């Protein structure tokens, strides 16, 4: 099994910043992709930012230019630096990791963290 533990959520005013962290532990050969998703009440879960083991990144249009995802492969940890926060960013943020269990990369397995609440007040 793989466990993902998020931290860094909280309450912040419009224009403020937060930094989310997610550390992976357990049994896996390598982590292929790590990312952040979010879900607001009444809405579908959406991808916010993704990063590969080679540190390529993708961002949702709604956060591009404000959020930065980064990854420390040695620590199996992914971060999300959130700047210029808006009330529309309010959601539960979930960490995701897609892992390989063997060197032949025959399959990947998806794991999720428990979620951390981010609330942006106006």
PDB file of C-alpha atoms in Angstrom:
ATOM      1  CA  UNK A   1       0.000   0.000   0.000  1.00  0.00           C
ATOM      2  CA  UNK A   2       0.901   3.635  -0.481  1.00  0.00           C
ATOM      3  CA  UNK A   3      -0.066   6.409   1.876  1.00  0.00           C
ATOM      4  CA  UNK A   4      -0.235  10.081   0.954  1.00  0.00           C
ATOM      5  CA  UNK A   5      -0.369  12.664   3.720  1.00  0.00           C
ATOM      6  CA  UNK A   6      -1.231  16.267   2.913  1.00  0.00           C
ATOM      7  CA  UNK A   7      -0.593  19.318   5.027  1.00  0.00           C
ATOM      8  CA  UNK A   8      -0.675  23.083   4.713  1.00  0.00           C
ATOM      9  CA  UNK A   9      -4.338  23.842   4.196  1.00  0.00           C
ATOM     10  CA  UNK A  10      -6.134  26.524   6.126  1.00  0.00           C
ATOM     11  CA  UNK A  11      -7.940  29.829   6.019  1.00  0.00           C
ATOM     12  CA  UNK A  12      -6.453  32.760   4.150  1.00  0.00           C
ATOM     13  CA  UNK A  13      -7.674  36.109   2.881  1.00  0.00           C
ATOM     14  CA  UNK A  14      -8.007  37.006  -0.765  1.00  0.00           C
ATOM     15  CA  UNK A  15      -4.583  37.701  -2.200  1.00  0.00           C
ATOM     16  CA  UNK A  16      -2.800  35.588   0.366  1.00  0.00           C
ATOM     17  CA  UNK A  17      -0.656  32.508  -0.034  1.00  0.00           C
ATOM     18  CA  UNK A  18      -0.525  28.926   1.153  1.00  0.00           C
ATOM     19  CA  UNK A  19       1.871  26.085   0.530  1.00  0.00           C
ATOM     20  CA  UNK A  20       0.548  22.545   0.445  1.00  0.00           C
ATOM     21  CA  UNK A  21       2.760  19.515   0.964  1.00  0.00           C
ATOM     22  CA  UNK A  22       2.157  15.842   0.262  1.00  0.00           C
ATOM     23  CA  UNK A  23       4.520  13.064   1.300  1.00  0.00           C
ATOM     24  CA  UNK A  24       4.252   9.543  -0.095  1.00  0.00           C
ATOM     25  CA  UNK A  25       5.259   6.441   1.812  1.00  0.00           C
ATOM     26  CA  UNK A  26       4.774   2.714   1.460  1.00  0.00           C
ATOM     27  CA  UNK A  27       5.614   0.091  -1.121  1.00  0.00           C
ATOM     28  CA  UNK A  28       6.323   1.164  -4.687  1.00  0.00           C
ATOM     29  CA  UNK A  29       9.116   1.095  -7.210  1.00  0.00           C
ATOM     30  CA  UNK A  30       8.754   4.633  -8.474  1.00  0.00           C
ATOM     31  CA  UNK A  31       6.275   7.480  -8.605  1.00  0.00           C
ATOM     32  CA  UNK A  32       5.385   8.335 -12.174  1.00  0.00           C
ATOM     33  CA  UNK A  33       3.114  11.317 -11.619  1.00  0.00           C
ATOM     34  CA  UNK A  34       2.165  13.391  -8.607  1.00  0.00           C
ATOM     35  CA  UNK A  35      -0.458  16.064  -8.602  1.00  0.00           C
ATOM     36  CA  UNK A  36      -3.073  18.110  -6.880  1.00  0.00           C
ATOM     37  CA  UNK A  37      -6.811  17.993  -7.440  1.00  0.00           C
ATOM     38  CA  UNK A  38      -9.566  19.973  -5.797  1.00  0.00           C
ATOM     39  CA  UNK A  39     -13.272  19.633  -5.230  1.00  0.00           C
ATOM     40  CA  UNK A  40     -15.672  22.346  -4.155  1.00  0.00           C
ATOM     41  CA  UNK A  41     -19.173  21.592  -2.830  1.00  0.00           C
ATOM     42  CA  UNK A  42     -21.514  20.657  -5.644  1.00  0.00           C
ATOM     43  CA  UNK A  43     -18.745  20.487  -8.207  1.00  0.00           C
ATOM     44  CA  UNK A  44     -16.713  17.769  -9.845  1.00  0.00           C
ATOM     45  CA  UNK A  45     -13.178  17.084  -8.772  1.00  0.00           C
ATOM     46  CA  UNK A  46     -10.756  18.828 -11.086  1.00  0.00           C
ATOM     47  CA  UNK A  47      -7.060  18.601 -11.721  1.00  0.00           C
ATOM     48  CA  UNK A  48      -5.154  21.649 -10.541  1.00  0.00           C
ATOM     49  CA  UNK A  49      -1.528  20.822 -11.259  1.00  0.00           C
ATOM     50  CA  UNK A  50       0.436  17.733 -12.227  1.00  0.00           C
ATOM     51  CA  UNK A  51       4.121  16.941 -12.343  1.00  0.00           C
ATOM     52  CA  UNK A  52       6.102  13.970 -13.620  1.00  0.00           C
ATOM     53  CA  UNK A  53       9.231  12.371 -12.249  1.00  0.00           C
ATOM     54  CA  UNK A  54      11.119  14.423 -14.827  1.00  0.00           C
ATOM     55  CA  UNK A  55       9.547  17.596 -13.415  1.00  0.00           C
ATOM     56  CA  UNK A  56       7.425  18.506 -16.378  1.00  0.00           C
ATOM     57  CA  UNK A  57       4.293  20.310 -15.232  1.00  0.00           C
ATOM     58  CA  UNK A  58       0.742  21.059 -16.292  1.00  0.00           C
ATOM     59  CA  UNK A  59      -1.677  23.539 -14.767  1.00  0.00           C
ATOM     60  CA  UNK A  60      -5.355  24.223 -14.975  1.00  0.00           C
ATOM     61  CA  UNK A  61      -6.070  27.476 -16.768  1.00  0.00           C
ATOM     62  CA  UNK A  62      -7.745  28.846 -13.655  1.00  0.00           C
ATOM     63  CA  UNK A  63      -4.535  28.659 -11.614  1.00  0.00           C
ATOM     64  CA  UNK A  64      -1.839  29.049 -14.235  1.00  0.00           C
ATOM     65  CA  UNK A  65       0.480  31.867 -13.264  1.00  0.00           C
ATOM     66  CA  UNK A  66      -0.633  31.841  -9.629  1.00  0.00           C
ATOM     67  CA  UNK A  67       0.162  28.305  -8.479  1.00  0.00           C
ATOM     68  CA  UNK A  68       3.438  26.431  -8.740  1.00  0.00           C
ATOM     69  CA  UNK A  69       3.839  22.690  -8.350  1.00  0.00           C
ATOM     70  CA  UNK A  70       7.200  21.222  -7.455  1.00  0.00           C
ATOM     71  CA  UNK A  71       8.529  17.827  -6.522  1.00  0.00           C
ATOM     72  CA  UNK A  72      11.332  16.477  -4.391  1.00  0.00           C
ATOM     73  CA  UNK A  73      11.980  12.981  -5.688  1.00  0.00           C
ATOM     74  CA  UNK A  74      14.421  12.145  -2.899  1.00  0.00           C
ATOM     75  CA  UNK A  75      11.717  12.849  -0.325  1.00  0.00           C
ATOM     76  CA  UNK A  76       8.809  11.490  -2.395  1.00  0.00           C
ATOM     77  CA  UNK A  77       7.084  14.777  -1.738  1.00  0.00           C
ATOM     78  CA  UNK A  78       5.110  17.163  -3.907  1.00  0.00           C
ATOM     79  CA  UNK A  79       4.326  20.781  -3.091  1.00  0.00           C
ATOM     80  CA  UNK A  80       1.810  23.302  -4.297  1.00  0.00           C
ATOM     81  CA  UNK A  81       2.681  26.943  -3.784  1.00  0.00           C
ATOM     82  CA  UNK A  82      -0.545  28.922  -4.010  1.00  0.00           C
ATOM     83  CA  UNK A  83      -0.249  32.676  -4.474  1.00  0.00           C
ATOM     84  CA  UNK A  84      -2.782  35.411  -5.173  1.00  0.00           C
ATOM     85  CA  UNK A  85      -5.541  33.236  -3.795  1.00  0.00           C
ATOM     86  CA  UNK A  86      -9.140  33.951  -4.718  1.00  0.00           C
ATOM     87  CA  UNK A  87     -12.431  32.861  -3.134  1.00  0.00           C
ATOM     88  CA  UNK A  88     -12.956  30.643  -6.176  1.00  0.00           C
ATOM     89  CA  UNK A  89      -9.976  28.589  -5.014  1.00  0.00           C
ATOM     90  CA  UNK A  90     -11.890  27.437  -1.940  1.00  0.00           C
ATOM     91  CA  UNK A  91     -12.082  23.645  -2.033  1.00  0.00           C
ATOM     92  CA  UNK A  92     -10.779  20.448  -0.564  1.00  0.00           C
ATOM     93  CA  UNK A  93      -7.415  19.782  -2.150  1.00  0.00           C
ATOM     94  CA  UNK A  94      -6.340  16.186  -2.727  1.00  0.00           C
ATOM     95  CA  UNK A  95      -2.891  14.844  -3.422  1.00  0.00           C
ATOM     96  CA  UNK A  96      -2.546  12.139  -6.043  1.00  0.00           C
ATOM     97  CA  UNK A  97       0.278   9.774  -6.906  1.00  0.00           C
ATOM     98  CA  UNK A  98       0.483   7.293  -9.770  1.00  0.00           C
ATOM     99  CA  UNK A  99       3.099   4.684  -8.916  1.00  0.00           C
ATOM    100  CA  UNK A 100       4.856   1.763 -10.564  1.00  0.00           C
ATOM    101  CA  UNK A 101       5.346  -1.415  -8.558  1.00  0.00           C
ATOM    102  CA  UNK A 102       8.125  -2.909 -10.701  1.00  0.00           C
ATOM    103  CA  UNK A 103      10.888  -1.857 -13.037  1.00  0.00           C
ATOM    104  CA  UNK A 104       9.111  -3.104 -16.161  1.00  0.00           C
ATOM    105  CA  UNK A 105       6.435  -0.419 -15.690  1.00  0.00           C
ATOM    106  CA  UNK A 106       3.741  -2.880 -16.687  1.00  0.00           C
ATOM    107  CA  UNK A 107       1.079  -1.126 -14.653  1.00  0.00           C
ATOM    108  CA  UNK A 108       0.508   1.979 -12.623  1.00  0.00           C
ATOM    109  CA  UNK A 109      -1.569   2.334  -9.479  1.00  0.00           C
ATOM    110  CA  UNK A 110      -3.369   5.452  -8.348  1.00  0.00           C
ATOM    111  CA  UNK A 111      -3.467   6.611  -4.737  1.00  0.00           C
ATOM    112  CA  UNK A 112      -5.117   9.561  -3.037  1.00  0.00           C
ATOM    113  CA  UNK A 113      -4.536  11.537   0.094  1.00  0.00           C
ATOM    114  CA  UNK A 114      -7.256  12.325   2.590  1.00  0.00           C
ATOM    115  CA  UNK A 115      -7.661  15.920   1.456  1.00  0.00           C
ATOM    116  CA  UNK A 116      -6.937  19.247   3.078  1.00  0.00           C
ATOM    117  CA  UNK A 117      -9.341  22.176   3.238  1.00  0.00           C
ATOM    118  CA  UNK A 118      -8.368  25.487   1.679  1.00  0.00           C
ATOM    119  CA  UNK A 119     -10.699  28.391   2.381  1.00  0.00           C
ATOM    120  CA  UNK A 120     -10.164  31.831   0.885  1.00  0.00           C
ATOM    121  CA  UNK A 121     -12.218  34.584   2.465  1.00  0.00           C
ATOM    122  CA  UNK A 122     -13.148  37.933   0.973  1.00  0.00           C
TER     123      UNK A 122
END
